[in-house]
mmCIF file of C-alpha atoms and ligand atoms in Angstrom:
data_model
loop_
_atom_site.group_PDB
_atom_site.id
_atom_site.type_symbol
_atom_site.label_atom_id
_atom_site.label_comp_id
_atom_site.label_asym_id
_atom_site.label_seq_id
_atom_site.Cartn_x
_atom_site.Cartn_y
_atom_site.Cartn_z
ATOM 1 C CA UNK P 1363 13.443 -46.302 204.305
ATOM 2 C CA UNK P 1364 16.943 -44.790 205.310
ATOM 3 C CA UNK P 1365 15.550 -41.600 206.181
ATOM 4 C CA UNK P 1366 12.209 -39.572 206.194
ATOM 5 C CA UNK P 1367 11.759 -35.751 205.867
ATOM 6 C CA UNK P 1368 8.772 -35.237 208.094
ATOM 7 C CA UNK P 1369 10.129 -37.586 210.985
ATOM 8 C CA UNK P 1370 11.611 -35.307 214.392
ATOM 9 C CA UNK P 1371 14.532 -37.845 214.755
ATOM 10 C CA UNK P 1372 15.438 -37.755 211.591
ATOM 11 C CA UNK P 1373 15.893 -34.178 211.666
ATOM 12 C CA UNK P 1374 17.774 -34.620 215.313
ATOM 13 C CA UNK P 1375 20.272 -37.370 212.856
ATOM 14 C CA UNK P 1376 20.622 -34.340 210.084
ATOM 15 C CA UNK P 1377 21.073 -31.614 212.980
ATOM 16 C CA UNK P 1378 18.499 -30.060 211.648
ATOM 17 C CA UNK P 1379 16.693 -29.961 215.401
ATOM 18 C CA UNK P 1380 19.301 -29.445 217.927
ATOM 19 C CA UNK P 1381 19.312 -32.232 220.734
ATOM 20 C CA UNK P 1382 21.886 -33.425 224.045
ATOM 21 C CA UNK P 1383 24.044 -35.962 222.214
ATOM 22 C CA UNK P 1384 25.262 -38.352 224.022
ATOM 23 C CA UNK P 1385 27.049 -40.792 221.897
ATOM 24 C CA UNK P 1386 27.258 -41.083 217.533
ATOM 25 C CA UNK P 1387 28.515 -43.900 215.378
ATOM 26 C CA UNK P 1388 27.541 -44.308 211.572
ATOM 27 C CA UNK P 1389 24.620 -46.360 212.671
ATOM 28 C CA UNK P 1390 23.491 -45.421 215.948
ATOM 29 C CA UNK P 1391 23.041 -41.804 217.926
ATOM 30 C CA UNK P 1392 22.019 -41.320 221.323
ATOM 31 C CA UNK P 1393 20.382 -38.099 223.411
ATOM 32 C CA UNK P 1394 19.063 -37.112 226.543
ATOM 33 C CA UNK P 1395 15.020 -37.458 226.145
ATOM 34 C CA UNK P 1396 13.500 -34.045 226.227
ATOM 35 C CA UNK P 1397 10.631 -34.580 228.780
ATOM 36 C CA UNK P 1398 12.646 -37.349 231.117
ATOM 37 C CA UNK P 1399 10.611 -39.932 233.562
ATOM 38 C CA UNK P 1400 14.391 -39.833 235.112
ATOM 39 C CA UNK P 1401 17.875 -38.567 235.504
ATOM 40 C CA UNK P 1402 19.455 -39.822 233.090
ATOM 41 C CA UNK P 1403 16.552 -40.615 230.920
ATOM 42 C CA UNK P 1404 18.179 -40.984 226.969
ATOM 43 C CA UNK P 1405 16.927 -41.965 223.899
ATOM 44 C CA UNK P 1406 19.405 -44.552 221.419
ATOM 45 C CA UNK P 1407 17.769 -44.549 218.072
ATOM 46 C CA UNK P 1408 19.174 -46.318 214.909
ATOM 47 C CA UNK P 1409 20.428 -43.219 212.148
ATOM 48 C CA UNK P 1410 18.125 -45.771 209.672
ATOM 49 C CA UNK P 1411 14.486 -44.600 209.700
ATOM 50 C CA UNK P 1412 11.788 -46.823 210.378
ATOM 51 C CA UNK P 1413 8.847 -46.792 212.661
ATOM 52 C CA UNK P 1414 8.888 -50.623 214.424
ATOM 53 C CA UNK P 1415 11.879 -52.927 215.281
ATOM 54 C CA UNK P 1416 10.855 -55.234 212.459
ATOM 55 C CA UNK P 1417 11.411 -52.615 209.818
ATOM 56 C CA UNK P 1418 15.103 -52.269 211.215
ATOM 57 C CA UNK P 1419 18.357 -54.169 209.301
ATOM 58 C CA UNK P 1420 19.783 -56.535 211.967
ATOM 59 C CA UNK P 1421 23.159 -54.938 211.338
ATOM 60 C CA UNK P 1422 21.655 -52.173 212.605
ATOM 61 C CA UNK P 1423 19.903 -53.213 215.546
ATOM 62 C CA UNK P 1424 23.070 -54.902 216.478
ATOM 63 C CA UNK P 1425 24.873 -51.346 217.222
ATOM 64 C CA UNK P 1426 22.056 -50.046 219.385
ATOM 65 C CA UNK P 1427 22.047 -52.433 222.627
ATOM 66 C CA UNK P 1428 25.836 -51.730 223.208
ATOM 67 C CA UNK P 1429 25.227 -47.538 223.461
ATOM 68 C CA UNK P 1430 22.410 -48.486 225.690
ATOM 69 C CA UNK P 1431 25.080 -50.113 227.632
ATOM 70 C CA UNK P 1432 27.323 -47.323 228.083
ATOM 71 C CA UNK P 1433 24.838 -45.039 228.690
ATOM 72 C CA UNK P 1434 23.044 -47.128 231.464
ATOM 73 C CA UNK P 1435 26.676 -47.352 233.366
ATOM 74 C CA UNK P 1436 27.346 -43.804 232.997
ATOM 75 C CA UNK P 1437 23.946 -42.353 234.688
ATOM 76 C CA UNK P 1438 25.602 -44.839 237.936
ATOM 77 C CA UNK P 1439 22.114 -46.044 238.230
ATOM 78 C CA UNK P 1440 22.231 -49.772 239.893
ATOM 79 C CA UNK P 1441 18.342 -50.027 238.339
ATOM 80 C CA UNK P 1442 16.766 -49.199 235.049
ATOM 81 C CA UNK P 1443 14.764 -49.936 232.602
ATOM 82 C CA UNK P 1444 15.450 -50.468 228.531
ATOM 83 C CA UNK P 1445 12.279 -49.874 226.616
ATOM 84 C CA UNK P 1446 11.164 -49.887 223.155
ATOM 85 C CA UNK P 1447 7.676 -49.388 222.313
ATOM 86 C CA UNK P 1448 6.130 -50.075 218.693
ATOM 87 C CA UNK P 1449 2.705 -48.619 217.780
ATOM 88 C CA UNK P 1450 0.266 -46.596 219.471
ATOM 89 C CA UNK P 1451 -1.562 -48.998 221.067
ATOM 90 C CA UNK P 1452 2.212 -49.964 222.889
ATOM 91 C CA UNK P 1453 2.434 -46.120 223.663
ATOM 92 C CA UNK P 1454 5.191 -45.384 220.724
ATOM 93 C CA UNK P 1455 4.682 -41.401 219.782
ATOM 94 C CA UNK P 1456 7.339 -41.107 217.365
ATOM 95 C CA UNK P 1457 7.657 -42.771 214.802
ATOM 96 C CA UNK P 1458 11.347 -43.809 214.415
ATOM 97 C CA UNK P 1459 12.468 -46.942 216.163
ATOM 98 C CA UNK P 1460 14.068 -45.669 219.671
ATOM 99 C CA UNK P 1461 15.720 -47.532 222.582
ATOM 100 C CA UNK P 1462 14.491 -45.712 225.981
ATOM 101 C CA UNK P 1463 17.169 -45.936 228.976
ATOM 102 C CA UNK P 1464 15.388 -45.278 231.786
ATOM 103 C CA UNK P 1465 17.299 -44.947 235.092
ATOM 104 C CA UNK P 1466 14.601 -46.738 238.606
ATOM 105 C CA UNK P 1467 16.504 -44.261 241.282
ATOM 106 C CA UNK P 1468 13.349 -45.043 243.410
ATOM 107 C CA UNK P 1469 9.375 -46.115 243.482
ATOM 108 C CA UNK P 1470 8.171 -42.905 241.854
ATOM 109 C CA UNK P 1471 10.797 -41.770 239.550
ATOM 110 C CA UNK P 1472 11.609 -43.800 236.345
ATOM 111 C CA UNK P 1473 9.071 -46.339 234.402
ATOM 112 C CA UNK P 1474 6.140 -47.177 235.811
ATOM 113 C CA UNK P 1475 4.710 -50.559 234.336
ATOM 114 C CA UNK P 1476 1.790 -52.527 234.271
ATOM 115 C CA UNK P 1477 2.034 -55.936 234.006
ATOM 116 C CA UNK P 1478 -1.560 -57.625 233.500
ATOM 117 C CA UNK P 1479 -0.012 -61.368 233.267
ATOM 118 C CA UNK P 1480 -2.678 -63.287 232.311
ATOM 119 C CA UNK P 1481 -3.404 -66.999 233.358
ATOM 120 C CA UNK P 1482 -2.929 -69.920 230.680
ATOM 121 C CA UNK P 1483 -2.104 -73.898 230.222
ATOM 122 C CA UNK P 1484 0.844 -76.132 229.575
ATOM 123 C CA UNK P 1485 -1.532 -77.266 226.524
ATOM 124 C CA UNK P 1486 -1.978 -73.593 224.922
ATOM 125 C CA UNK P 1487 1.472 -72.644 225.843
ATOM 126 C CA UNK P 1488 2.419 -76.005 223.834
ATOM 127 C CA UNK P 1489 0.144 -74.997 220.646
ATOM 128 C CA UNK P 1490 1.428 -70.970 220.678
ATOM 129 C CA UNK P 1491 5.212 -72.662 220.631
ATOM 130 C CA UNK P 1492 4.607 -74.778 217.857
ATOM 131 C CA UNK P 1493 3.152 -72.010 216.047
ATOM 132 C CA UNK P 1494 5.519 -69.090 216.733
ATOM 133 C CA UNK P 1495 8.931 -71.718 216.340
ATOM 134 C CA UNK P 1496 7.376 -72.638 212.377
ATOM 135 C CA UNK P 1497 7.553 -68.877 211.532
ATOM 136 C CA UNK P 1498 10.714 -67.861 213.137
HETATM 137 P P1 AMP D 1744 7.663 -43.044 222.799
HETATM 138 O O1 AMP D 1744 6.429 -42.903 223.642
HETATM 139 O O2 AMP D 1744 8.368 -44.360 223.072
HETATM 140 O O3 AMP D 1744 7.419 -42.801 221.332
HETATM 141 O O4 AMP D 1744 8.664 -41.929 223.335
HETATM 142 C C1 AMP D 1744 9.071 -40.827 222.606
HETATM 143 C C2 AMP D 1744 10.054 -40.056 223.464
HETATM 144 O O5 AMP D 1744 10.694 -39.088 222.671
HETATM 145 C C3 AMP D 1744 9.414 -39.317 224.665
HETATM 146 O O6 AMP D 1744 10.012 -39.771 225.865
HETATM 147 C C4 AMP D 1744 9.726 -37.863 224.372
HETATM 148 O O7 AMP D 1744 9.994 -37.116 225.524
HETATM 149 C C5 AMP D 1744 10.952 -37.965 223.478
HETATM 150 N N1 AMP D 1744 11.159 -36.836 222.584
HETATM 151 C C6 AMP D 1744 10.271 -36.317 221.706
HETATM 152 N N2 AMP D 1744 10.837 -35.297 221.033
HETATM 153 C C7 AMP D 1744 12.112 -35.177 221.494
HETATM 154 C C8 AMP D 1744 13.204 -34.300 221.197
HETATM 155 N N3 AMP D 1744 13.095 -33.317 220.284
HETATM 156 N N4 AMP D 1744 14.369 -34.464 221.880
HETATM 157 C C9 AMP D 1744 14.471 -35.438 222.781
HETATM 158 N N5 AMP D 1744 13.493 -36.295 223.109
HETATM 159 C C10 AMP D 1744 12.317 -36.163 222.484
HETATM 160 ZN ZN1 ZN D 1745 13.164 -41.022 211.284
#
């Protein structure tokens, strides 16, 4: 879907809800987050609605990671974080794909992340390969 009434970005895209643009193509606009984990903290979303990456045209997905880019140099931060969560469970609130630059000034500001890595085997590791390569 190129666009959905009810969805807050959306209405950011239309102008509709006002926002801190930082940068606007025909496929891609970017603004500062509302409730920032950072300085610098901004949002690049693709102007096509959808709710999860794999609902997004790869020409479109294509213009994103170079905003990020720009944006991520201008803040000056040397560390950051590029996020993009997809469902609930992933902690994705709204609904409309969006790229998260997230400046790391320091150990308490920015994203803080979990990461629960979980043992496995060069024989499981073979099978899941095998698998994920036959559906790509
Ligand atoms: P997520 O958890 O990945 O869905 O993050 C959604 C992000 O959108 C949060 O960081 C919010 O602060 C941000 N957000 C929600 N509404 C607005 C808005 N009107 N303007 C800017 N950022 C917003
Ligand atoms: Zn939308």
């Amino acid at each position: 879907m190129a666009s959905s009434a009810a969805c807050i970005f959306c209405k950011i895209i239309k102008g509709d809800i006002p926002s801190f643009k930082l940068f606007e193509n025909d496929k891609v606009l970017a603004f500062l987050d509302i409730q920032p984990l950072s300085r610098g903290h901004a949002l690049v979303i693709p102007k096509y609605h959808g709710s999860k990456l794999t609902e997004i045209p790869d020409e479109d997905l294509s213009a994103i990671l170079p905003v990020a880019k720009k944006i991520a140099a201008a803040t000056g931060a040397s560390d950051y974080n590029i996020l993009q969560n997809n469902g609930a469970a992933a902690h994705q609130v709204v609904e409309h794909v969006h790229f998260h630059v997230i400046p790391k000034p320091n150990a308490t500001e920015g994203l803080g992340i979990g990461w629960p890595a979980q043992s496995t085997d060069m024989d499981k590791l073979k099978a899941l390969h095998e698998e994920l390569k036959s559906k790509m």
